[in-house]
């Protein structure tokens, strides 16, 4: 009997202590699984724990987040949405329209987000005037990365035009070097395509084609030239490219197996995580052409029951836009802070280039949303474009045929 009383008392004590310990919790769905990405998300995880939060990790591997978005849909459809989700661009508003996002305006207002975020970034985070997502960073997509030693050994400067890029690639190929490290996955094909498109179309026509979805620009001769360049790019990759993950392509540049990669600055996160030094081991330059393709990572909170989860969402949102987090996270991630008031003195030369060109392009009207990374249009349209890009890249389809398919596919998706 005594024993029973003791057991019951200790059960009560346990229950009481777990109530006392209950606090903010969050299950966080994201696709940050490469070396540099994992190091970055760990910063958020640590800050969350240091502030009393309990983090349940839900990583879904797959660059660009396609697999993560499939997992998200399955969870929401089964009525069991994760508390916080890496989500960006118009997909935020698409989920809001489904009626499944939580309103985080209380946190945003208390923390004065409108005062510390550029208006263009804040606009992506709002749904009918309320705050529905928290921005983490600004990634730039139109970058050229290179192995410094390979370039100097072959007497090659960072190309400043696509003609120079082609000349460099051909020289490298003749010397037995793989010119372009690439992974044959649809989103990587789309990444290269939009970078080439910005370079060859120019900012104004890029906007017409990939923001306004203007059929004349999509079907123009300039677009034929973009596909012609894509055909040349196909010739510069090695035969093992199908299915290769983007970070393995970055490793090829790092290890001297290939000269260049065209990829957003999450690639810099990989170089840095491996201890490589910009300007010494690897080079960064904006890809040929004027403009800046931005890709802002953000987290949206889903409607969930329970005070612990809601507290977790509020804490997470607050930390994400916090000044210290924005610095430390972005030093690891390769991006620059979304906040305008973070000191940049600890950031490297590539980040400084990104920050100054972002300001300049904003003034010149050439700051553009990345289509390949879900910032420019809704999923149905970007999916239609990517299908054509990848079908062209992986076949001998002519450029004229690709442009015809492109205009048709976009028209059908509207
Ligand atoms: C995301 C980055 C991520 C990259 C590769 C992009 O769409 O914005 O944060 O590192 O995909 O997975």
XYZ file of C-alpha atoms and ligand atoms in Angstrom:
426
model
C 0.000 0.000 0.000
C 2.722 2.351 1.002
C 4.567 1.420 -2.147
C 1.503 2.272 -4.243
C 1.141 5.680 -2.611
C 4.781 6.370 -3.311
C 4.415 5.354 -6.945
C 1.315 7.492 -7.388
C 3.015 10.472 -5.787
C 6.030 10.169 -8.007
C 3.810 9.876 -11.090
C 2.115 13.075 -10.034
C 5.460 14.727 -9.461
C 6.594 13.648 -12.924
C 3.420 14.945 -14.529
C 3.790 18.237 -12.692
C 7.395 18.598 -13.740
C 6.579 17.898 -17.368
C 3.842 20.533 -17.237
C 6.332 22.943 -15.757
C 8.842 22.052 -18.464
C 6.386 22.301 -21.331
C 7.212 25.293 -23.403
C 7.552 26.489 -26.947
C 7.833 23.643 -29.408
C 8.140 23.446 -33.145
C 8.343 20.776 -35.767
C 10.270 22.409 -38.568
C 10.095 21.205 -42.159
C 13.037 22.308 -44.309
C 15.332 21.032 -47.050
C 18.657 22.192 -45.661
C 20.623 18.961 -45.639
C 23.931 19.689 -47.414
C 27.056 20.496 -45.361
C 26.706 24.292 -45.477
C 22.922 24.154 -45.132
C 22.981 21.850 -42.107
C 25.509 24.120 -40.407
C 23.193 27.067 -41.044
C 19.953 25.529 -39.814
C 21.789 24.352 -36.691
C 22.173 28.022 -35.737
C 18.396 28.403 -35.599
C 17.966 25.130 -33.779
C 20.499 26.221 -31.137
C 18.950 29.654 -30.643
C 15.517 28.043 -30.341
C 16.755 25.604 -27.687
C 18.681 28.317 -25.844
C 15.384 30.191 -25.539
C 13.593 27.210 -24.034
C 12.187 25.763 -27.245
C 11.941 22.083 -28.170
C 12.785 21.564 -31.831
C 11.635 18.549 -33.810
C 13.577 18.390 -37.029
C 11.845 17.400 -40.270
C 14.496 17.625 -42.974
C 13.440 16.513 -46.452
C 16.531 16.195 -48.655
C 16.431 17.509 -52.191
C 17.927 20.759 -53.466
C 15.479 23.472 -54.455
C 12.854 21.957 -52.147
C 10.664 20.006 -54.571
C 10.629 16.916 -52.335
C 9.993 19.073 -49.257
C 6.976 20.643 -50.928
C 5.569 17.207 -51.782
C 6.008 16.158 -48.147
C 4.304 19.357 -47.006
C 1.265 18.758 -49.191
C 0.890 15.230 -47.820
C 1.069 16.484 -44.223
C -1.436 19.281 -44.757
C -3.845 16.991 -46.628
C -3.758 14.534 -43.746
C -4.689 17.349 -41.357
C -1.360 17.274 -39.577
C 0.587 20.310 -40.770
C 4.089 20.917 -39.374
C 4.359 23.987 -37.114
C 6.884 25.830 -39.264
C 7.805 25.318 -42.893
C 10.545 26.628 -45.176
C 8.362 28.255 -47.806
C 8.910 31.136 -50.161
C 7.647 33.410 -52.876
C 4.088 33.158 -54.183
C 3.768 29.673 -52.646
C 3.259 31.527 -49.351
C 0.183 33.257 -50.729
C -0.992 30.023 -52.369
C -0.967 28.277 -48.982
C -2.604 31.286 -47.352
C -5.442 31.028 -49.853
C -5.933 27.427 -48.759
C -6.693 28.857 -45.307
C -3.943 26.950 -43.508
C -1.426 29.627 -42.485
C -1.174 31.266 -39.068
C -1.116 35.029 -38.670
C 2.216 36.168 -37.208
C 1.425 39.896 -37.313
C 1.668 40.200 -33.520
C 5.332 39.226 -33.568
C 6.063 41.263 -36.698
C 4.523 44.375 -35.206
C 6.120 43.953 -31.796
C 9.511 43.475 -33.458
C 9.064 46.319 -35.958
C 9.724 44.189 -39.068
C 8.395 46.897 -41.369
C 11.207 49.172 -40.207
C 14.059 46.716 -40.700
C 13.053 44.868 -43.892
C 13.170 46.305 -47.418
C 9.635 46.864 -48.723
C 10.148 44.391 -51.586
C 11.023 41.593 -49.139
C 8.241 42.520 -46.711
C 5.718 42.318 -49.567
C 6.578 38.637 -50.105
C 5.892 37.974 -46.405
C 2.396 39.436 -46.332
C -0.944 37.910 -47.205
C -3.774 40.394 -47.637
C -1.989 42.837 -45.343
C -1.199 40.377 -42.540
C 2.247 38.901 -41.921
C 2.285 35.245 -42.883
C 6.019 34.482 -43.203
C 9.368 35.470 -41.711
C 12.367 36.078 -44.035
C 15.739 34.553 -43.280
C 18.022 35.916 -45.975
C 18.587 37.087 -49.521
C 20.228 34.537 -51.766
C 21.426 35.678 -55.167
C 20.996 33.152 -57.968
C 22.971 34.647 -60.884
C 26.470 33.716 -59.798
C 29.400 32.139 -61.516
C 31.700 30.098 -59.220
C 35.128 28.981 -60.332
C 38.156 27.044 -59.194
C 40.864 29.733 -58.949
C 43.775 27.416 -59.693
C 42.211 25.907 -62.817
C 41.501 29.345 -64.238
C 44.996 30.650 -63.620
C 46.660 27.438 -64.873
C 44.728 27.821 -68.122
C 45.199 31.583 -68.451
C 41.484 32.293 -68.072
C 39.864 35.339 -66.464
C 36.353 35.268 -64.984
C 34.151 35.689 -68.093
C 32.120 38.886 -68.355
C 30.031 37.905 -71.380
C 28.524 34.637 -72.584
C 30.882 34.708 -75.571
C 33.803 34.880 -73.169
C 32.262 32.064 -71.143
C 31.976 29.904 -74.275
C 35.564 30.691 -75.300
C 36.805 29.779 -71.796
C 34.768 26.563 -71.768
C 36.154 25.504 -75.130
C 39.706 26.231 -74.069
C 39.207 24.172 -70.911
C 37.629 21.335 -72.827
C 40.606 21.256 -75.200
C 42.855 21.035 -72.121
C 40.865 18.064 -70.802
C 39.071 19.947 -68.013
C 35.302 19.687 -67.425
C 34.147 23.285 -67.991
C 30.834 23.191 -66.128
C 29.901 21.239 -62.990
C 26.200 20.557 -63.238
C 23.657 18.211 -61.775
C 20.929 17.005 -64.102
C 17.892 17.739 -61.947
C 15.051 19.854 -63.289
C 15.560 22.689 -60.790
C 19.286 22.888 -61.576
C 18.550 23.036 -65.321
C 16.072 25.827 -64.527
C 18.709 27.646 -62.454
C 21.214 27.688 -65.320
C 18.457 28.638 -67.754
C 17.300 31.684 -65.824
C 20.857 32.912 -65.363
C 21.498 32.605 -69.110
C 18.109 34.237 -69.762
C 18.898 37.234 -67.566
C 22.214 37.648 -69.384
C 20.859 37.378 -72.907
C 17.401 38.928 -72.529
C 18.375 41.770 -70.192
C 16.420 42.778 -67.118
C 13.448 44.318 -68.898
C 12.716 41.321 -71.078
C 13.431 38.936 -68.203
C 10.689 40.719 -66.287
C 8.328 40.547 -69.260
C 8.978 36.850 -69.801
C 9.153 35.503 -66.248
C 7.116 37.916 -64.171
C 4.515 39.177 -66.644
C 4.534 35.908 -68.667
C 4.269 38.009 -71.809
C 3.747 35.634 -74.778
C 5.591 37.862 -77.256
C 8.759 37.883 -75.141
C 8.457 34.187 -74.346
C 8.243 33.483 -78.071
C 10.888 35.993 -79.194
C 14.088 35.465 -81.172
C 16.005 36.475 -78.050
C 14.443 33.490 -76.281
C 15.621 31.288 -79.164
C 19.132 32.582 -78.438
C 18.716 31.632 -74.756
C 17.965 28.027 -75.743
C 20.906 28.100 -78.203
C 23.168 28.983 -75.278
C 21.568 26.220 -73.184
C 22.488 23.753 -75.940
C 26.096 24.920 -75.696
C 25.983 24.560 -71.889
C 24.829 20.964 -72.342
C 28.033 20.377 -74.272
C 30.165 21.698 -71.391
C 28.997 19.245 -68.710
C 30.469 15.797 -68.098
C 28.624 12.602 -68.980
C 27.893 11.709 -65.336
C 25.704 14.750 -64.765
C 22.222 13.117 -64.665
C 20.717 13.162 -61.179
C 23.805 14.655 -59.513
C 23.033 16.774 -56.432
C 24.037 20.438 -56.611
C 26.462 20.195 -53.685
C 28.322 17.352 -55.401
C 28.671 19.635 -58.416
C 30.076 22.304 -56.067
C 32.558 19.724 -54.745
C 33.758 19.125 -58.305
C 34.744 22.795 -58.533
C 36.236 22.672 -55.043
C 38.314 19.584 -55.806
C 39.555 20.757 -59.180
C 37.461 18.299 -61.195
C 35.579 21.080 -62.982
C 36.164 24.779 -63.596
C 32.802 26.546 -63.186
C 29.409 26.152 -61.588
C 26.348 28.332 -62.097
C 24.416 28.225 -58.849
C 22.947 30.455 -56.162
C 25.187 31.485 -53.286
C 24.177 28.515 -51.144
C 27.131 27.074 -53.132
C 29.337 29.513 -51.220
C 28.016 27.940 -48.016
C 29.559 24.662 -49.226
C 32.913 26.232 -50.091
C 33.029 27.970 -46.704
C 31.981 24.866 -44.756
C 34.923 23.084 -46.416
C 37.286 25.848 -45.267
C 37.843 27.312 -48.746
C 38.717 30.977 -49.064
C 37.006 33.267 -51.584
C 39.449 35.004 -53.913
C 42.088 32.360 -53.158
C 40.623 28.881 -53.554
C 37.469 29.830 -55.375
C 36.218 32.854 -57.256
C 32.774 34.392 -57.338
C 31.418 36.809 -59.918
C 28.005 37.881 -61.020
C 27.135 35.874 -64.111
C 27.392 37.775 -67.422
C 24.582 40.291 -67.791
C 23.135 43.132 -65.741
C 20.711 42.497 -62.930
C 20.245 40.527 -59.748
C 18.033 37.476 -59.333
C 16.931 37.291 -55.725
C 15.712 34.282 -53.802
C 14.528 34.977 -50.263
C 14.235 31.997 -47.924
C 11.469 32.320 -45.382
C 9.411 30.341 -42.922
C 5.634 30.241 -42.783
C 3.759 29.053 -39.711
C 0.850 26.694 -40.228
C -2.393 26.781 -38.269
C -1.921 24.337 -35.404
C -3.655 23.687 -32.088
C -1.968 23.924 -28.723
C -0.377 26.770 -26.796
C 3.060 25.100 -26.849
C 3.126 24.977 -30.623
C 1.769 28.493 -30.984
C 4.388 29.757 -28.536
C 6.962 27.881 -30.594
C 5.808 29.663 -33.742
C 6.008 33.074 -32.091
C 9.474 32.354 -30.690
C 10.738 31.012 -34.002
C 9.397 33.996 -35.955
C 11.004 36.393 -33.497
C 14.385 34.633 -33.620
C 14.418 34.317 -37.417
C 14.250 38.053 -37.971
C 16.513 38.762 -34.986
C 19.659 40.750 -35.743
C 22.163 38.252 -34.356
C 20.554 35.268 -36.001
C 20.477 37.027 -39.378
C 24.203 37.621 -39.105
C 25.367 34.216 -37.919
C 22.997 32.228 -40.101
C 23.923 34.111 -43.268
C 27.650 33.895 -42.598
C 27.170 30.128 -42.869
C 24.494 30.009 -45.537
C 26.270 32.063 -48.205
C 23.444 34.580 -48.428
C 23.130 38.099 -47.018
C 20.749 39.217 -44.272
C 17.202 40.222 -45.155
C 17.353 42.924 -42.468
C 18.974 46.152 -43.543
C 20.614 46.890 -40.171
C 23.016 43.967 -39.808
C 26.713 44.912 -39.737
C 28.475 43.392 -42.758
C 32.079 43.640 -41.539
C 32.399 39.917 -40.834
C 31.071 38.986 -44.280
C 33.387 38.040 -47.187
C 33.967 39.749 -50.513
C 31.262 37.745 -52.339
C 28.643 38.828 -49.782
C 29.762 42.443 -50.136
C 29.451 42.181 -53.907
C 25.971 40.756 -53.459
C 24.899 43.547 -51.094
C 26.221 46.344 -53.289
C 24.797 44.887 -56.507
C 21.451 44.321 -54.831
C 21.270 48.021 -53.949
C 22.474 49.087 -57.399
C 20.061 46.799 -59.231
C 17.201 47.979 -57.055
C 17.985 51.560 -58.084
C 18.316 50.585 -61.754
C 15.113 48.553 -61.810
C 16.942 45.286 -62.476
C 16.347 43.590 -59.113
C 14.321 40.579 -60.208
C 12.689 37.580 -58.557
C 14.145 34.171 -59.369
C 11.728 32.029 -61.363
C 13.753 28.838 -60.796
C 13.563 29.293 -57.008
C 9.884 30.032 -56.750
C 9.966 33.799 -56.333
C 8.502 35.031 -59.611
C 5.296 33.160 -60.285
C 2.968 30.491 -59.030
C 3.766 26.802 -59.116
C 1.658 25.895 -62.156
C 3.483 28.389 -64.374
C 6.999 27.765 -63.105
C 6.418 24.016 -63.395
C 5.300 24.437 -67.013
C 8.424 26.435 -67.881
C 10.793 24.052 -66.115
C 9.301 21.062 -67.943
C 10.234 22.661 -71.265
C 13.684 23.750 -70.100
C 14.581 20.295 -68.867
C 13.057 18.511 -71.878
C 15.167 20.704 -74.173
C 18.353 20.261 -72.107
C 18.024 16.487 -72.112
C 17.210 15.924 -75.791
C 18.188 17.237 -79.173
C 15.134 19.474 -79.402
C 15.800 22.589 -81.472
C 15.685 26.018 -79.876
C 12.797 27.051 -82.152
C 10.800 24.032 -81.036
C 11.575 24.747 -77.368
C 10.367 28.336 -77.681
C 7.144 27.161 -79.335
C 6.595 24.642 -76.516
C 7.395 27.326 -73.942
C 4.727 29.747 -75.132
C 2.187 26.940 -75.396
C 2.981 25.493 -71.989
C 2.701 28.896 -70.286
C -0.565 29.697 -72.082
C -2.022 26.318 -71.050
C -1.008 26.826 -67.425
C -2.799 30.163 -67.007
C 16.966 27.579 -51.322
C 18.290 27.530 -50.607
C 18.845 26.130 -50.704
C 18.911 25.685 -52.152
C 19.461 24.293 -52.367
C 17.112 27.054 -52.741
O 15.873 27.054 -53.382
O 16.490 28.892 -51.379
O 18.150 27.902 -49.273
O 20.102 26.085 -50.100
O 17.615 25.735 -52.715
O 18.751 23.366 -51.683
